[in-house]
Structures are given as structure tokens and as C-alpha cells.
Amino acid sequence: MNGGNKAWKVISSLLSFYSTIPAGGDLDTAASWSFIAPILVGVLEGIVLFIVLFAAWNIFDEPAAGLLVAAAAEGLRGFHHLDGLLDIGDALMVKDKEKRLRALKDFQLGTGAAGALLLYLFLIVPTVMLLRPTFTELGILVAASVTSRSVGLLQLALERPIQGSFLGSKFSEGLSGKAWVLMVESSLFLTSPWAVTAFLGLTALWLQVSRRSLGGSSGDVVGAAITSSFPLILLAELKWPWFWFLHLHW
């Protein structure tokens, strides 16, 4: 396989696995190259979301533009990450660890999932309402997309997978020793001191959830981390950019 074909195989595999773009590729390649997924998929997602924002802003009113950005984000992810958050919500409602693991595989959604969904909507809806179709917002959308995906993948890079998790084991192996790559990638896109705090805090939070509540990481944890991180990092970068304190009225 020549260099061009190999590069396309990597790109197509990552796009197919981490988004709803039907680009082909295969699972093994996606697992081996997941450490560049935040850059590749996150940048593309941020650009697409900005195009949606720009188009919606010129067609509909302001609230509708923001809501369409949120809908587009979930559409690009195929709702898989949101599903992970809902599964984790159900699992955390159970006290016994073994029952928690069974709850992750249960297709029925309970009160924990409903609570997680309400919390997500509480975060994402007012945040996307702040977006405006400017080049600054383009950069912020790209940054939030890249860094939130890094938060998710760091769960598999830094924590062993749950026993019996096929995808968790495969992707954890591909990310082994690559945590520093994910951290460096994210450092290039964190445009706010509060976004840095959110990035590090959410990474640590979900690692604790994995270790103490589930006994390891999984695809659901990755999805939950990405879904919860996106609106929080987006909010931090919108409201408190670098040198925000210079704009205070004394």
C-alpha cells in the first residue's frame, strides 16, 4: 500500500468510526490511529458546525441558529456519544458495581438516563445560544470539538478498559502510550484559562468515575466524557477568553 492509499485508509477509518460520515475504512485502523482523531474529526466537526451556524443565522432567528448547532453536533456523532452519557447515568444510579456493568448493557433507559439528559440539555442549550457567526466562534467551535474528543479518548489512554469490553480493549491498546499526544493536541486549541481548567477537571472527573464506579473505562465512558465536555469547554471559551479580566468595568 502506497503512502496516499494508507493515508486515505486512516482518514476514512477515523471518519467512519467517529462520525456519521460513510467514508469506509476498518475498525483496526481506526483503533490504531485514534490518537489523531481529535484533530482530524474535531476540526472537521467544528467547521461543519460553524457552517450550520452561519446558514441558520441568516435564515432563522438567533435561538433557532444555536439549537441547530446542537442538533448538528449530535447528528455528526450519530447520537452515540449521547447514548453513552445516558447509559452512564443509569449505571451510576445503581449501588452494586456488578449491577452497574449490567446496566451499561441494558437497552432500557431509566431515571438516571433521564437525569443525565436533562443535565446535558441544561448545559448545551444556553451555551449554543451565545454563539454568533464570527471567525472567533469558528475557532471556538473547532477548539471545543477537538478538546472534548481528547477528554473522551484520554479515558482509554489513561485507564484500563472494563473486563469484557471488546471495543474498549481494542482502542485502549491503540491509545496506549499516546496520552501525551492527546494532551499536546488539546493544548494547541485551548483558548481560555477556564477552558484549560474545564479540560483538566473533566478528564480527572471521568477517570475517577471509571476507576471507582465502573472498575475501568469503556466506549460509554468515552461518549459520556465527550458529550459533557463539549458544552462546558465551549462555554468557558465563549465567556472567559484569554485576558477576559481586561474587559472588567472597575
mmCIF file of C-alpha atoms in Angstrom:
data_model
loop_
_atom_site.group_PDB
_atom_site.id
_atom_site.type_symbol
_atom_site.label_atom_id
_atom_site.label_comp_id
_atom_site.label_asym_id
_atom_site.label_seq_id
_atom_site.Cartn_x
_atom_site.Cartn_y
_atom_site.Cartn_z
ATOM 1 C CA MET A 1 0.000 0.000 0.000
ATOM 2 C CA ASN A 2 1.484 3.350 -1.042
ATOM 3 C CA GLY A 3 1.535 6.425 1.171
ATOM 4 C CA GLY A 4 -1.529 8.054 -0.375
ATOM 5 C CA ASN A 5 -3.693 4.958 -0.029
ATOM 6 C CA LYS A 6 -2.544 4.386 3.542
ATOM 7 C CA ALA A 7 -3.307 7.991 4.497
ATOM 8 C CA TRP A 8 -6.790 7.754 2.998
ATOM 9 C CA LYS A 9 -7.399 4.465 4.810
ATOM 10 C CA VAL A 10 -6.532 6.130 8.121
ATOM 11 C CA ILE A 11 -8.696 9.168 7.391
ATOM 12 C CA SER A 12 -11.665 7.154 6.148
ATOM 13 C CA SER A 13 -11.480 4.754 9.097
ATOM 14 C CA LEU A 14 -11.458 7.567 11.645
ATOM 15 C CA LEU A 15 -14.269 9.462 9.935
ATOM 16 C CA SER A 16 -16.411 6.332 9.690
ATOM 17 C CA PHE A 17 -15.919 5.317 13.320
ATOM 18 C CA TYR A 18 -16.043 8.731 14.988
ATOM 19 C CA SER A 19 -18.749 10.354 12.880
ATOM 20 C CA THR A 20 -21.711 9.502 10.669
ATOM 21 C CA ILE A 21 -19.721 10.225 7.505
ATOM 22 C CA PRO A 22 -19.793 6.988 5.448
ATOM 23 C CA ALA A 23 -16.140 7.030 4.419
ATOM 24 C CA GLY A 24 -15.371 3.299 4.675
ATOM 25 C CA GLY A 25 -12.183 2.117 6.347
ATOM 26 C CA ASP A 26 -11.883 -0.530 9.040
ATOM 27 C CA LEU A 27 -12.026 -0.883 12.805
ATOM 28 C CA ASP A 28 -8.418 -1.959 13.359
ATOM 29 C CA THR A 29 -7.082 1.097 11.561
ATOM 30 C CA ALA A 30 -9.422 3.381 13.494
ATOM 31 C CA ALA A 31 -8.238 1.866 16.772
ATOM 32 C CA SER A 32 -4.547 2.168 15.874
ATOM 33 C CA TRP A 33 -4.805 5.817 14.816
ATOM 34 C CA SER A 34 -7.357 7.086 17.337
ATOM 35 C CA PHE A 35 -4.793 9.403 18.890
ATOM 36 C CA ILE A 36 -5.173 11.752 15.892
ATOM 37 C CA ALA A 37 -8.980 11.530 15.832
ATOM 38 C CA PRO A 38 -9.474 14.727 17.878
ATOM 39 C CA ILE A 39 -7.530 16.758 15.317
ATOM 40 C CA LEU A 40 -8.948 15.108 12.223
ATOM 41 C CA VAL A 41 -12.576 14.652 13.233
ATOM 42 C CA GLY A 42 -12.754 17.538 15.701
ATOM 43 C CA VAL A 43 -11.539 20.170 13.240
ATOM 44 C CA LEU A 44 -13.952 18.916 10.579
ATOM 45 C CA GLU A 45 -16.827 18.864 13.076
ATOM 46 C CA GLY A 46 -16.078 22.410 14.215
ATOM 47 C CA ILE A 47 -16.068 23.694 10.634
ATOM 48 C CA VAL A 48 -19.342 21.934 9.825
ATOM 49 C CA LEU A 49 -20.970 23.316 12.967
ATOM 50 C CA PHE A 50 -19.878 26.830 12.031
ATOM 51 C CA ILE A 51 -21.347 26.423 8.533
ATOM 52 C CA VAL A 52 -24.631 25.337 10.138
ATOM 53 C CA LEU A 53 -24.466 28.334 12.486
ATOM 54 C CA PHE A 54 -23.738 30.776 9.659
ATOM 55 C CA ALA A 55 -26.508 29.399 7.441
ATOM 56 C CA ALA A 56 -29.076 29.176 10.242
ATOM 57 C CA TRP A 57 -28.255 32.683 11.457
ATOM 58 C CA ASN A 58 -29.134 34.073 8.031
ATOM 59 C CA ILE A 59 -32.310 32.013 7.658
ATOM 60 C CA PHE A 60 -33.840 31.746 11.127
ATOM 61 C CA ASP A 61 -33.762 33.768 14.313
ATOM 62 C CA GLU A 62 -30.973 33.608 16.871
ATOM 63 C CA PRO A 63 -32.340 30.865 19.182
ATOM 64 C CA ALA A 64 -33.020 28.553 16.257
ATOM 65 C CA ALA A 65 -29.461 29.009 14.963
ATOM 66 C CA GLY A 66 -27.967 27.857 18.246
ATOM 67 C CA LEU A 67 -30.319 24.917 18.609
ATOM 68 C CA LEU A 68 -29.484 23.756 15.088
ATOM 69 C CA VAL A 69 -25.788 23.763 16.006
ATOM 70 C CA ALA A 70 -26.529 21.462 18.951
ATOM 71 C CA ALA A 71 -28.642 19.212 16.730
ATOM 72 C CA ALA A 72 -25.935 19.133 14.051
ATOM 73 C CA ALA A 73 -23.303 18.163 16.624
ATOM 74 C CA GLU A 74 -25.337 15.163 17.735
ATOM 75 C CA GLY A 75 -26.182 14.295 14.144
ATOM 76 C CA LEU A 76 -22.500 14.214 13.190
ATOM 77 C CA ARG A 77 -21.820 11.933 16.157
ATOM 78 C CA GLY A 78 -24.766 9.699 15.353
ATOM 79 C CA PHE A 79 -26.090 10.238 18.905
ATOM 80 C CA HIS A 80 -23.634 7.518 20.014
ATOM 81 C CA HIS A 81 -21.812 9.742 22.493
ATOM 82 C CA LEU A 82 -25.086 10.996 23.955
ATOM 83 C CA ASP A 83 -26.219 7.389 24.309
ATOM 84 C CA GLY A 84 -23.051 6.722 26.308
ATOM 85 C CA LEU A 85 -23.916 9.558 28.675
ATOM 86 C CA LEU A 86 -27.414 8.174 29.168
ATOM 87 C CA ASP A 87 -26.075 4.666 29.835
ATOM 88 C CA ILE A 88 -23.602 6.015 32.388
ATOM 89 C CA GLY A 89 -26.423 7.971 34.027
ATOM 90 C CA ASP A 90 -28.393 4.770 34.519
ATOM 91 C CA ALA A 91 -25.347 2.847 35.732
ATOM 92 C CA LEU A 92 -24.439 5.418 38.373
ATOM 93 C CA MET A 93 -27.900 5.107 39.912
ATOM 94 C CA VAL A 94 -27.064 1.514 40.902
ATOM 95 C CA LYS A 95 -25.016 0.940 44.071
ATOM 96 C CA ASP A 96 -23.601 -2.510 43.264
ATOM 97 C CA LYS A 97 -20.689 -2.462 40.801
ATOM 98 C CA GLU A 98 -21.704 -5.664 39.017
ATOM 99 C CA LYS A 99 -25.217 -4.344 38.522
ATOM 100 C CA ARG A 100 -23.749 -1.103 37.192
ATOM 101 C CA LEU A 101 -21.921 -3.013 34.488
ATOM 102 C CA ARG A 102 -25.116 -4.836 33.569
ATOM 103 C CA ALA A 103 -26.933 -1.507 33.423
ATOM 104 C CA LEU A 104 -24.438 -0.308 30.807
ATOM 105 C CA LYS A 105 -25.559 -3.115 28.523
ATOM 106 C CA ASP A 106 -29.256 -2.684 29.227
ATOM 107 C CA PHE A 107 -31.146 -1.156 26.300
ATOM 108 C CA GLN A 108 -33.835 0.275 28.561
ATOM 109 C CA LEU A 109 -33.393 3.814 29.850
ATOM 110 C CA GLY A 110 -34.256 4.688 33.428
ATOM 111 C CA THR A 111 -34.353 7.692 35.722
ATOM 112 C CA GLY A 112 -30.565 8.055 35.670
ATOM 113 C CA ALA A 113 -30.619 8.449 31.898
ATOM 114 C CA ALA A 114 -33.439 10.994 32.139
ATOM 115 C CA GLY A 115 -31.464 12.973 34.690
ATOM 116 C CA ALA A 116 -28.318 12.864 32.558
ATOM 117 C CA LEU A 117 -30.275 14.055 29.508
ATOM 118 C CA LEU A 118 -31.813 16.957 31.437
ATOM 119 C CA LEU A 119 -28.387 17.968 32.740
ATOM 120 C CA TYR A 120 -26.941 17.849 29.221
ATOM 121 C CA LEU A 121 -29.779 19.977 27.828
ATOM 122 C CA PHE A 122 -29.336 22.405 30.716
ATOM 123 C CA LEU A 123 -25.690 22.810 29.657
ATOM 124 C CA ILE A 124 -25.879 22.735 25.869
ATOM 125 C CA VAL A 125 -28.977 24.841 25.142
ATOM 126 C CA PRO A 126 -27.985 28.132 26.865
ATOM 127 C CA THR A 127 -24.398 27.687 25.686
ATOM 128 C CA VAL A 128 -25.181 27.423 21.964
ATOM 129 C CA MET A 129 -27.459 30.462 22.331
ATOM 130 C CA LEU A 130 -24.303 32.512 22.904
ATOM 131 C CA LEU A 131 -22.817 31.629 19.518
ATOM 132 C CA ARG A 132 -22.505 34.248 16.785
ATOM 133 C CA PRO A 133 -21.381 33.687 13.159
ATOM 134 C CA THR A 134 -17.917 35.248 13.501
ATOM 135 C CA PHE A 135 -14.444 33.914 12.810
ATOM 136 C CA THR A 136 -13.808 33.896 16.551
ATOM 137 C CA GLU A 137 -16.711 31.495 17.035
ATOM 138 C CA LEU A 138 -15.335 29.322 14.227
ATOM 139 C CA GLY A 139 -12.118 28.908 16.177
ATOM 140 C CA ILE A 140 -14.015 28.281 19.409
ATOM 141 C CA LEU A 141 -16.231 25.612 17.847
ATOM 142 C CA VAL A 142 -13.179 23.847 16.429
ATOM 143 C CA ALA A 143 -11.391 24.105 19.775
ATOM 144 C CA ALA A 144 -14.340 22.703 21.743
ATOM 145 C CA SER A 145 -14.798 19.849 19.276
ATOM 146 C CA VAL A 146 -11.123 18.878 19.352
ATOM 147 C CA THR A 147 -10.591 19.154 23.097
ATOM 148 C CA SER A 148 -13.828 17.423 24.123
ATOM 149 C CA ARG A 149 -12.862 14.438 21.983
ATOM 150 C CA SER A 150 -9.462 14.405 23.665
ATOM 151 C CA VAL A 151 -11.130 14.314 27.082
ATOM 152 C CA GLY A 152 -13.029 11.234 25.955
ATOM 153 C CA LEU A 153 -10.105 9.372 24.426
ATOM 154 C CA LEU A 154 -7.892 10.126 27.423
ATOM 155 C CA GLN A 155 -10.207 7.835 29.386
ATOM 156 C CA LEU A 156 -8.989 4.875 27.342
ATOM 157 C CA ALA A 157 -5.414 6.113 27.161
ATOM 158 C CA LEU A 158 -5.047 6.506 30.941
ATOM 159 C CA GLU A 159 -7.405 3.875 32.355
ATOM 160 C CA ARG A 160 -7.629 0.153 31.683
ATOM 161 C CA PRO A 161 -10.825 -0.983 29.920
ATOM 162 C CA ILE A 162 -13.656 -2.740 31.683
ATOM 163 C CA GLN A 163 -13.235 -6.500 31.567
ATOM 164 C CA GLY A 164 -15.107 -7.947 28.631
ATOM 165 C CA SER A 165 -15.284 -4.685 26.687
ATOM 166 C CA PHE A 166 -14.134 -5.630 23.176
ATOM 167 C CA LEU A 167 -14.050 -2.123 21.725
ATOM 168 C CA GLY A 168 -12.631 -0.702 24.942
ATOM 169 C CA SER A 169 -9.752 -3.187 24.867
ATOM 170 C CA LYS A 170 -9.014 -2.647 21.189
ATOM 171 C CA PHE A 171 -8.981 1.136 21.375
ATOM 172 C CA SER A 172 -7.174 1.195 24.703
ATOM 173 C CA GLU A 173 -4.384 -0.825 23.115
ATOM 174 C CA GLY A 174 -4.184 1.607 20.204
ATOM 175 C CA LEU A 175 -4.053 4.579 22.592
ATOM 176 C CA SER A 176 -1.506 3.039 24.935
ATOM 177 C CA GLY A 177 1.373 5.488 25.454
ATOM 178 C CA LYS A 178 -0.423 8.161 23.394
ATOM 179 C CA ALA A 179 -1.908 10.217 26.222
ATOM 180 C CA TRP A 180 0.811 12.830 25.748
ATOM 181 C CA VAL A 181 -0.179 13.196 22.083
ATOM 182 C CA LEU A 182 -3.777 13.903 23.068
ATOM 183 C CA MET A 183 -2.614 16.432 25.655
ATOM 184 C CA VAL A 184 -0.347 18.235 23.177
ATOM 185 C CA GLU A 185 -3.108 18.314 20.556
ATOM 186 C CA SER A 186 -5.502 19.844 23.037
ATOM 187 C CA SER A 187 -3.004 22.440 24.277
ATOM 188 C CA LEU A 188 -2.956 23.912 20.772
ATOM 189 C CA PHE A 189 -6.702 24.577 20.888
ATOM 190 C CA LEU A 190 -7.465 25.605 24.454
ATOM 191 C CA THR A 191 -8.067 29.345 24.063
ATOM 192 C CA SER A 192 -9.159 30.171 27.588
ATOM 193 C CA PRO A 193 -7.740 29.701 31.091
ATOM 194 C CA TRP A 194 -11.143 28.443 32.207
ATOM 195 C CA ALA A 195 -11.229 26.046 29.254
ATOM 196 C CA VAL A 196 -7.896 24.625 30.433
ATOM 197 C CA THR A 197 -9.410 24.192 33.894
ATOM 198 C CA ALA A 198 -12.511 22.528 32.429
ATOM 199 C CA PHE A 199 -10.402 20.239 30.247
ATOM 200 C CA LEU A 200 -8.212 19.029 33.103
ATOM 201 C CA GLY A 201 -11.072 18.871 35.594
ATOM 202 C CA LEU A 202 -13.372 16.862 33.322
ATOM 203 C CA THR A 203 -10.561 14.481 32.381
ATOM 204 C CA ALA A 204 -9.875 13.831 36.062
ATOM 205 C CA LEU A 205 -13.585 13.576 36.909
ATOM 206 C CA TRP A 206 -14.330 10.919 34.313
ATOM 207 C CA LEU A 207 -11.197 8.982 35.217
ATOM 208 C CA GLN A 208 -12.495 8.822 38.785
ATOM 209 C CA VAL A 209 -15.903 7.673 37.569
ATOM 210 C CA SER A 210 -14.209 4.946 35.533
ATOM 211 C CA ARG A 211 -11.970 3.731 38.345
ATOM 212 C CA ARG A 212 -14.208 3.986 41.377
ATOM 213 C CA SER A 213 -17.672 3.401 39.966
ATOM 214 C CA LEU A 214 -17.134 1.107 36.988
ATOM 215 C CA GLY A 215 -13.763 -0.548 37.530
ATOM 216 C CA GLY A 216 -12.427 0.598 34.172
ATOM 217 C CA SER A 217 -13.149 2.617 31.064
ATOM 218 C CA SER A 218 -15.361 1.809 28.092
ATOM 219 C CA GLY A 219 -16.938 3.277 25.000
ATOM 220 C CA ASP A 220 -19.819 4.566 27.114
ATOM 221 C CA VAL A 221 -17.404 6.473 29.349
ATOM 222 C CA VAL A 222 -15.709 7.960 26.283
ATOM 223 C CA GLY A 223 -19.072 9.046 24.881
ATOM 224 C CA ALA A 224 -20.201 10.487 28.200
ATOM 225 C CA ALA A 225 -16.938 12.406 28.595
ATOM 226 C CA ILE A 226 -17.146 13.880 25.079
ATOM 227 C CA THR A 227 -20.812 14.824 25.423
ATOM 228 C CA SER A 228 -20.429 16.509 28.807
ATOM 229 C CA SER A 229 -17.146 18.230 27.923
ATOM 230 C CA PHE A 230 -18.274 19.876 24.691
ATOM 231 C CA PRO A 231 -20.760 22.397 26.166
ATOM 232 C CA LEU A 232 -18.606 23.153 29.216
ATOM 233 C CA ILE A 233 -15.429 23.837 27.243
ATOM 234 C CA LEU A 234 -17.448 25.754 24.654
ATOM 235 C CA LEU A 235 -18.973 27.904 27.418
ATOM 236 C CA ALA A 236 -15.583 28.564 29.004
ATOM 237 C CA GLU A 237 -14.069 29.677 25.718
ATOM 238 C CA LEU A 238 -17.047 31.866 24.830
ATOM 239 C CA LYS A 239 -17.429 33.623 28.165
ATOM 240 C CA TRP A 240 -13.877 33.754 29.531
ATOM 241 C CA PRO A 241 -11.284 34.013 26.742
ATOM 242 C CA TRP A 242 -7.670 34.902 27.405
ATOM 243 C CA PHE A 243 -7.317 38.346 29.040
ATOM 244 C CA TRP A 244 -11.044 38.452 29.830
ATOM 245 C CA PHE A 245 -10.178 40.361 33.011
ATOM 246 C CA LEU A 246 -9.077 43.373 30.939
ATOM 247 C CA HIS A 247 -12.717 43.880 29.969
ATOM 248 C CA LEU A 248 -13.984 44.193 33.519
ATOM 249 C CA HIS A 249 -15.543 47.534 34.471
ATOM 250 C CA TRP A 250 -13.805 48.814 37.559
#
